[in-house]
Structures are given as structure tokens and as C-alpha cells.
mmCIF file of C-alpha atoms in Angstrom:
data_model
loop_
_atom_site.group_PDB
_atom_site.id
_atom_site.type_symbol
_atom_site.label_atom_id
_atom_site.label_comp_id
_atom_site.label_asym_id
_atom_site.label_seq_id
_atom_site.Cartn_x
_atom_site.Cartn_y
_atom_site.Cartn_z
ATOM 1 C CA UNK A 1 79.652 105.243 92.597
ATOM 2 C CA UNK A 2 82.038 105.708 90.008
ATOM 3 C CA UNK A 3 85.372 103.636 89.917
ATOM 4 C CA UNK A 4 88.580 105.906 90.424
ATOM 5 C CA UNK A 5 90.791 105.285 87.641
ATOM 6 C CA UNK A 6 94.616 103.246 88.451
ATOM 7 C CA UNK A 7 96.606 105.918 87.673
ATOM 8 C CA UNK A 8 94.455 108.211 90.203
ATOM 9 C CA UNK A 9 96.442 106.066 93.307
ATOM 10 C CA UNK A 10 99.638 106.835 92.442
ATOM 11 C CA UNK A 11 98.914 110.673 91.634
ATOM 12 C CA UNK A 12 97.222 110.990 95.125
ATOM 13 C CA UNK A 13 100.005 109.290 96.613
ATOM 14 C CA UNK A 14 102.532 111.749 94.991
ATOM 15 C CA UNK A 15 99.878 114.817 96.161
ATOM 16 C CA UNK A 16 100.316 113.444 99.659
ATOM 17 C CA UNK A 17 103.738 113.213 99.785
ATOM 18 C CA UNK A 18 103.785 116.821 98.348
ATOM 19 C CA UNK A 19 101.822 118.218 100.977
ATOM 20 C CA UNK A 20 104.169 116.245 103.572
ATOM 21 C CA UNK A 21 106.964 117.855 102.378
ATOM 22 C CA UNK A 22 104.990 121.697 102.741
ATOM 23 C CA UNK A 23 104.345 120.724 106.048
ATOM 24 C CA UNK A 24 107.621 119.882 107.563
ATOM 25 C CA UNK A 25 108.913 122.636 105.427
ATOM 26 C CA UNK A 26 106.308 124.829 107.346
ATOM 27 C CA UNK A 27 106.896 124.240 110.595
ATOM 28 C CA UNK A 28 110.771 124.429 109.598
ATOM 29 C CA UNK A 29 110.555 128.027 108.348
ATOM 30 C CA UNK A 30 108.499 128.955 110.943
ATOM 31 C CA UNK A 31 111.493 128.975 113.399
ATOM 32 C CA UNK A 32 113.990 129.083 110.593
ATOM 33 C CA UNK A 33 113.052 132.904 108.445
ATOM 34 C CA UNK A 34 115.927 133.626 107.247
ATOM 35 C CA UNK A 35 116.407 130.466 105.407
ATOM 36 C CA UNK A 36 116.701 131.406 102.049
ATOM 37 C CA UNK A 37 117.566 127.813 99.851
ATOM 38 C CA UNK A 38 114.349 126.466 102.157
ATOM 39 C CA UNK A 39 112.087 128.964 101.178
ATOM 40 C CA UNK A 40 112.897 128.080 97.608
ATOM 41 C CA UNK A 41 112.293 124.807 98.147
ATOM 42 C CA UNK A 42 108.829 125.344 99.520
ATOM 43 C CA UNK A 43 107.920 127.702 96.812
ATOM 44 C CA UNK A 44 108.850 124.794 94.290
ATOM 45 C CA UNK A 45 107.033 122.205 96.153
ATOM 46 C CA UNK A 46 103.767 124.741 96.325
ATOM 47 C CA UNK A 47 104.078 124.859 92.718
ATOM 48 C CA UNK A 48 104.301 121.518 92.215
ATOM 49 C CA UNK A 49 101.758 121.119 94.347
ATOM 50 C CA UNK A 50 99.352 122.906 91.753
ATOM 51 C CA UNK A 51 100.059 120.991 89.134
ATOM 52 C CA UNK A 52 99.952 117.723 90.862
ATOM 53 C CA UNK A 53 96.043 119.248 92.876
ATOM 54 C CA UNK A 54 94.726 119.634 88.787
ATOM 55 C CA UNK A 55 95.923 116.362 88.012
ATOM 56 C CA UNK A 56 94.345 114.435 90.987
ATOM 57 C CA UNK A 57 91.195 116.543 90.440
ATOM 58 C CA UNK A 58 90.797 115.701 86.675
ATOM 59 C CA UNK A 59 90.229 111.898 88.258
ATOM 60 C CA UNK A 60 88.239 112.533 91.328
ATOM 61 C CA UNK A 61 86.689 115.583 91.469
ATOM 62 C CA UNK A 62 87.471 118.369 93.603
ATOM 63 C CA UNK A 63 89.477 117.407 96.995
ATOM 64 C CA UNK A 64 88.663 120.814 98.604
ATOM 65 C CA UNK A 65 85.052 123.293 99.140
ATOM 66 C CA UNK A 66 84.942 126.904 99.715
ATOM 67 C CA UNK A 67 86.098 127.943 96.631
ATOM 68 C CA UNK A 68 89.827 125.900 97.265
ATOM 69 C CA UNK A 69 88.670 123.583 94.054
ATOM 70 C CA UNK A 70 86.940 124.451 90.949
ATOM 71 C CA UNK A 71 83.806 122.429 90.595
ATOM 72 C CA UNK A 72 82.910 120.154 87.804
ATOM 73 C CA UNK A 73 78.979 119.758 86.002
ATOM 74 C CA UNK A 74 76.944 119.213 87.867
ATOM 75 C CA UNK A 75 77.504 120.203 91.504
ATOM 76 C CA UNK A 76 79.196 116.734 92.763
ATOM 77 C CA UNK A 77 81.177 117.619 95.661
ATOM 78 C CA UNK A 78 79.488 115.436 97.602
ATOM 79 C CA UNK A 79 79.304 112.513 95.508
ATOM 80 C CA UNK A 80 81.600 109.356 96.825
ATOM 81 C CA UNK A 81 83.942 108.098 96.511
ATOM 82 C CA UNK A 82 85.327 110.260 99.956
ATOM 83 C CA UNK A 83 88.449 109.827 101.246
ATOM 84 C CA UNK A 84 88.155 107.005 103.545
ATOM 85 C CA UNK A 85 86.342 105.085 100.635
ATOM 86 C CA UNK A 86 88.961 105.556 97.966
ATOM 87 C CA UNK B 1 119.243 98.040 118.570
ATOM 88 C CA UNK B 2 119.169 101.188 117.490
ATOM 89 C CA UNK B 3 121.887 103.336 119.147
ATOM 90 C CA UNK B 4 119.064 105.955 120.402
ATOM 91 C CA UNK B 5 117.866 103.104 122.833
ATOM 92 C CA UNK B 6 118.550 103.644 126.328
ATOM 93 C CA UNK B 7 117.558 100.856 128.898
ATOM 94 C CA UNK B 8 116.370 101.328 133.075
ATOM 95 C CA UNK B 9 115.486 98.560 134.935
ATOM 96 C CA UNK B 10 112.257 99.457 137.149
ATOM 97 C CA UNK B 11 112.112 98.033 140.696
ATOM 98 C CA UNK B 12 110.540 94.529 141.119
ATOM 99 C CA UNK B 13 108.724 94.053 144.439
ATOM 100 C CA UNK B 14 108.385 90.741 146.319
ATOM 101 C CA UNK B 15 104.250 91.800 146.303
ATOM 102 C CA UNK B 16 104.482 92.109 142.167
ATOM 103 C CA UNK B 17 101.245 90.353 140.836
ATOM 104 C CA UNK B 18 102.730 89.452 137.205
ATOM 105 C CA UNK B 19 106.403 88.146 136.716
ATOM 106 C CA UNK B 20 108.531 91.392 136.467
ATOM 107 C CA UNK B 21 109.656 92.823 133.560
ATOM 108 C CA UNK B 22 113.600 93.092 134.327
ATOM 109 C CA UNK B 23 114.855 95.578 131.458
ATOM 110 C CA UNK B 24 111.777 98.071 130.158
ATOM 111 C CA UNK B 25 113.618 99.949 126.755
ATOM 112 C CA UNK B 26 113.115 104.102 125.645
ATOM 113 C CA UNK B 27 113.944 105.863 122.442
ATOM 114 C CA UNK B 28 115.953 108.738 122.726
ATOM 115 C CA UNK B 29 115.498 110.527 119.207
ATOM 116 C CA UNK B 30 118.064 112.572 117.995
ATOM 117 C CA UNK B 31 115.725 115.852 118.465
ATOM 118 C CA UNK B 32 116.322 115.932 121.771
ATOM 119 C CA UNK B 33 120.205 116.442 121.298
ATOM 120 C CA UNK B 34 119.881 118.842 117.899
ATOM 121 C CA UNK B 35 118.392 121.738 119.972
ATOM 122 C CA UNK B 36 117.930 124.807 117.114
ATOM 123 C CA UNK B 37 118.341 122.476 113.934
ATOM 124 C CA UNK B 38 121.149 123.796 111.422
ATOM 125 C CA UNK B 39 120.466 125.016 107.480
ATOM 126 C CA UNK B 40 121.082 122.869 104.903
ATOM 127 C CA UNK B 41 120.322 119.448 106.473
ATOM 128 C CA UNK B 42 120.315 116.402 104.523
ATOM 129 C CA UNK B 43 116.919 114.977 103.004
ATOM 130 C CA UNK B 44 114.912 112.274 102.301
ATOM 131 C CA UNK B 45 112.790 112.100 99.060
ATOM 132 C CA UNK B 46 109.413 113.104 99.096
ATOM 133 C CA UNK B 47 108.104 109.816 98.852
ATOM 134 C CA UNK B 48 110.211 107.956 101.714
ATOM 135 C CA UNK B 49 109.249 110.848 103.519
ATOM 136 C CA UNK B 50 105.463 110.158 103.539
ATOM 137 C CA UNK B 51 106.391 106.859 104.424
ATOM 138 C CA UNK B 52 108.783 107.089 107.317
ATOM 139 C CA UNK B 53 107.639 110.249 108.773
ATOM 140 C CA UNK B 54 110.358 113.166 108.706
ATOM 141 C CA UNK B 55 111.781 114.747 105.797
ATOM 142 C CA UNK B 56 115.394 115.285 107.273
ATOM 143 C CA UNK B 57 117.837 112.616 108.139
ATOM 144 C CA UNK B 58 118.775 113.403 111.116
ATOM 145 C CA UNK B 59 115.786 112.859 112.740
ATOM 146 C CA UNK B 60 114.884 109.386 111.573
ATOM 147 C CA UNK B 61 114.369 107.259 114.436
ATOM 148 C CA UNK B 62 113.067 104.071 113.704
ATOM 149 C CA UNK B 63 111.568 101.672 116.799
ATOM 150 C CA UNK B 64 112.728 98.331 116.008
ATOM 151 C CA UNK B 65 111.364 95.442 118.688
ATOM 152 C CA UNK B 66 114.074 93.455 119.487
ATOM 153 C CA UNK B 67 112.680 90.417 117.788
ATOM 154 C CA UNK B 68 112.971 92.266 114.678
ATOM 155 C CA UNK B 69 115.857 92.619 113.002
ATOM 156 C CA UNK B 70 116.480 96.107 112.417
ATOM 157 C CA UNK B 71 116.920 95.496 108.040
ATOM 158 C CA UNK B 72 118.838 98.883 106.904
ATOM 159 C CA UNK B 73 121.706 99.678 108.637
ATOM 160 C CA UNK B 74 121.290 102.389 111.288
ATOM 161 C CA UNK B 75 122.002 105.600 110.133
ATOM 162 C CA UNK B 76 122.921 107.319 113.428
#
């Protein structure tokens, strides 16, 4: 199974606090519409969230199926390490 | 101890099988007093947020035991 790279741990870590950030903002907005400086916040943080996806994926390979992640040669979705592994 | 602790002191019974616990201690967090939370609340950066669980400040209610010494100051 191929070793993650160092620099892959703090990238993820960043990509997690990301998405912890979309999801408080989500379930702030929801009850909170008209709330324009939040709503530009979440828009920045789903961009950043992008960038941040492409840069954990160059390391690991793609975090999500269905068509969320591009896939790499050959077809290794479900090649280790997963999640709980890493 | 946090100022969000509140204390009640359940009833011991001559028929108790264990010693009684005099003084049993809740956590009132701030959430229950905000009701609809205002705009423009203060934050915490992304990164402290993963770690301590809510993005505003406001909310941050942290459950010290009392044998620990609660290390930053309380914010509330």
C-alpha cells in the first residue's frame, strides 16, 4: 500500500477544517437567509475548498465516487490507504 | 469552574447501596440563553474550530472536571 506523503496530513487536516467551517456555516444560513457577509463567507470557504479537494487528491487519490472526484490511471478508488487507515 | 456550571444535589436515601454522591454538576451552554443567534458574531479560526467544535465564540463551552484546571481563561 503506498505511503501517503508528510505534507498530505497537514493538507487533509486543513480540508477538514474547511469542510467544518461549510458545515456550521450551513446549518447557520439555513435559519439565517438573509445574511449577506455569511453567505460570502461560505462562498469563499467553498472555493477554497476546491483548491484545497485538488491538492489533497494529487496525494491520495480521489476522496469521493460518483463522479464527485476525477479518477486517476488506473481505476484505484478502491485501493488503501482508506480513511480509517491513513 | 466554568460559569455555565450549575450544581443540584439529588436526594440520598438511608437504603442507598453506594456512598451518595452529595453535589452531581450540569453544563448550561450559552445556546440555551442566545435563542435566534445575531449576525456578525465573533469567530474562531478554521483550525481551532475543528478542534474545539463550534466556529462562533459564543458558544464555546468547554467541560472542565474539577480536578482539572480549567488552562485558558473562561471566555464567558
Amino acid at each position: 500500500m503506498k505511503q501517503l506523503p508528510k505534507e498530505f496530513y497537514a493538507a487533509m487536516e486543513e480540508l477538514q477544517a474547511v469542510d467544518f467551517v461549510l458545515v456550521e456555516l450551513t446549518l447557520y444560513l439555513d435559519t439565517h437567509p438573509e445574511d449577506y457577509p455569511s453567505i460570502n463567507q461560505f462562498n469563499q470557504f467553498a472555493k477554497e475548498r476546491r483548491r484545497l479537494k485538488r491538492v489533497v487528491e494529487s496525494m491520495y487519490g480521489p476522496l469521493q465516487q460518483y463522479g464527485n472526484s476525477y479518477s486517476d490511471y488506473p481505476w484505484n478508488w478502491a485501493e488503501g490507504p482508506w480513511p480509517w487507515q491513513i | 469552574m466554568s460559569s455555565h456550571r450549575r450544581v443540584w444535589y439529588p436526594y440520598v436515601s438511608p437504603f442507598d447501596p453506594c456512598p451518595p454522591i452529595k453535589a452531581k454538576a450540569y453544563s448550561t451552554p450559552p445556546s440555551l440563553f442566545l435563542g435566534y443567534q445575531p449576525p456578525n458574531l465573533e469567530q474562531f479560526t478554521p483550525m481551532e474550530a475543528l478542534k474545539i467544535g463550534t466556529l462562533w465564540k459564543v458558544f464555546y463551552d468547554p467541560w472542565y472536571s474539577p480536578y482539572e484546571v480549567s488552562t485558558e481563561e473562561d471566555q464567558s
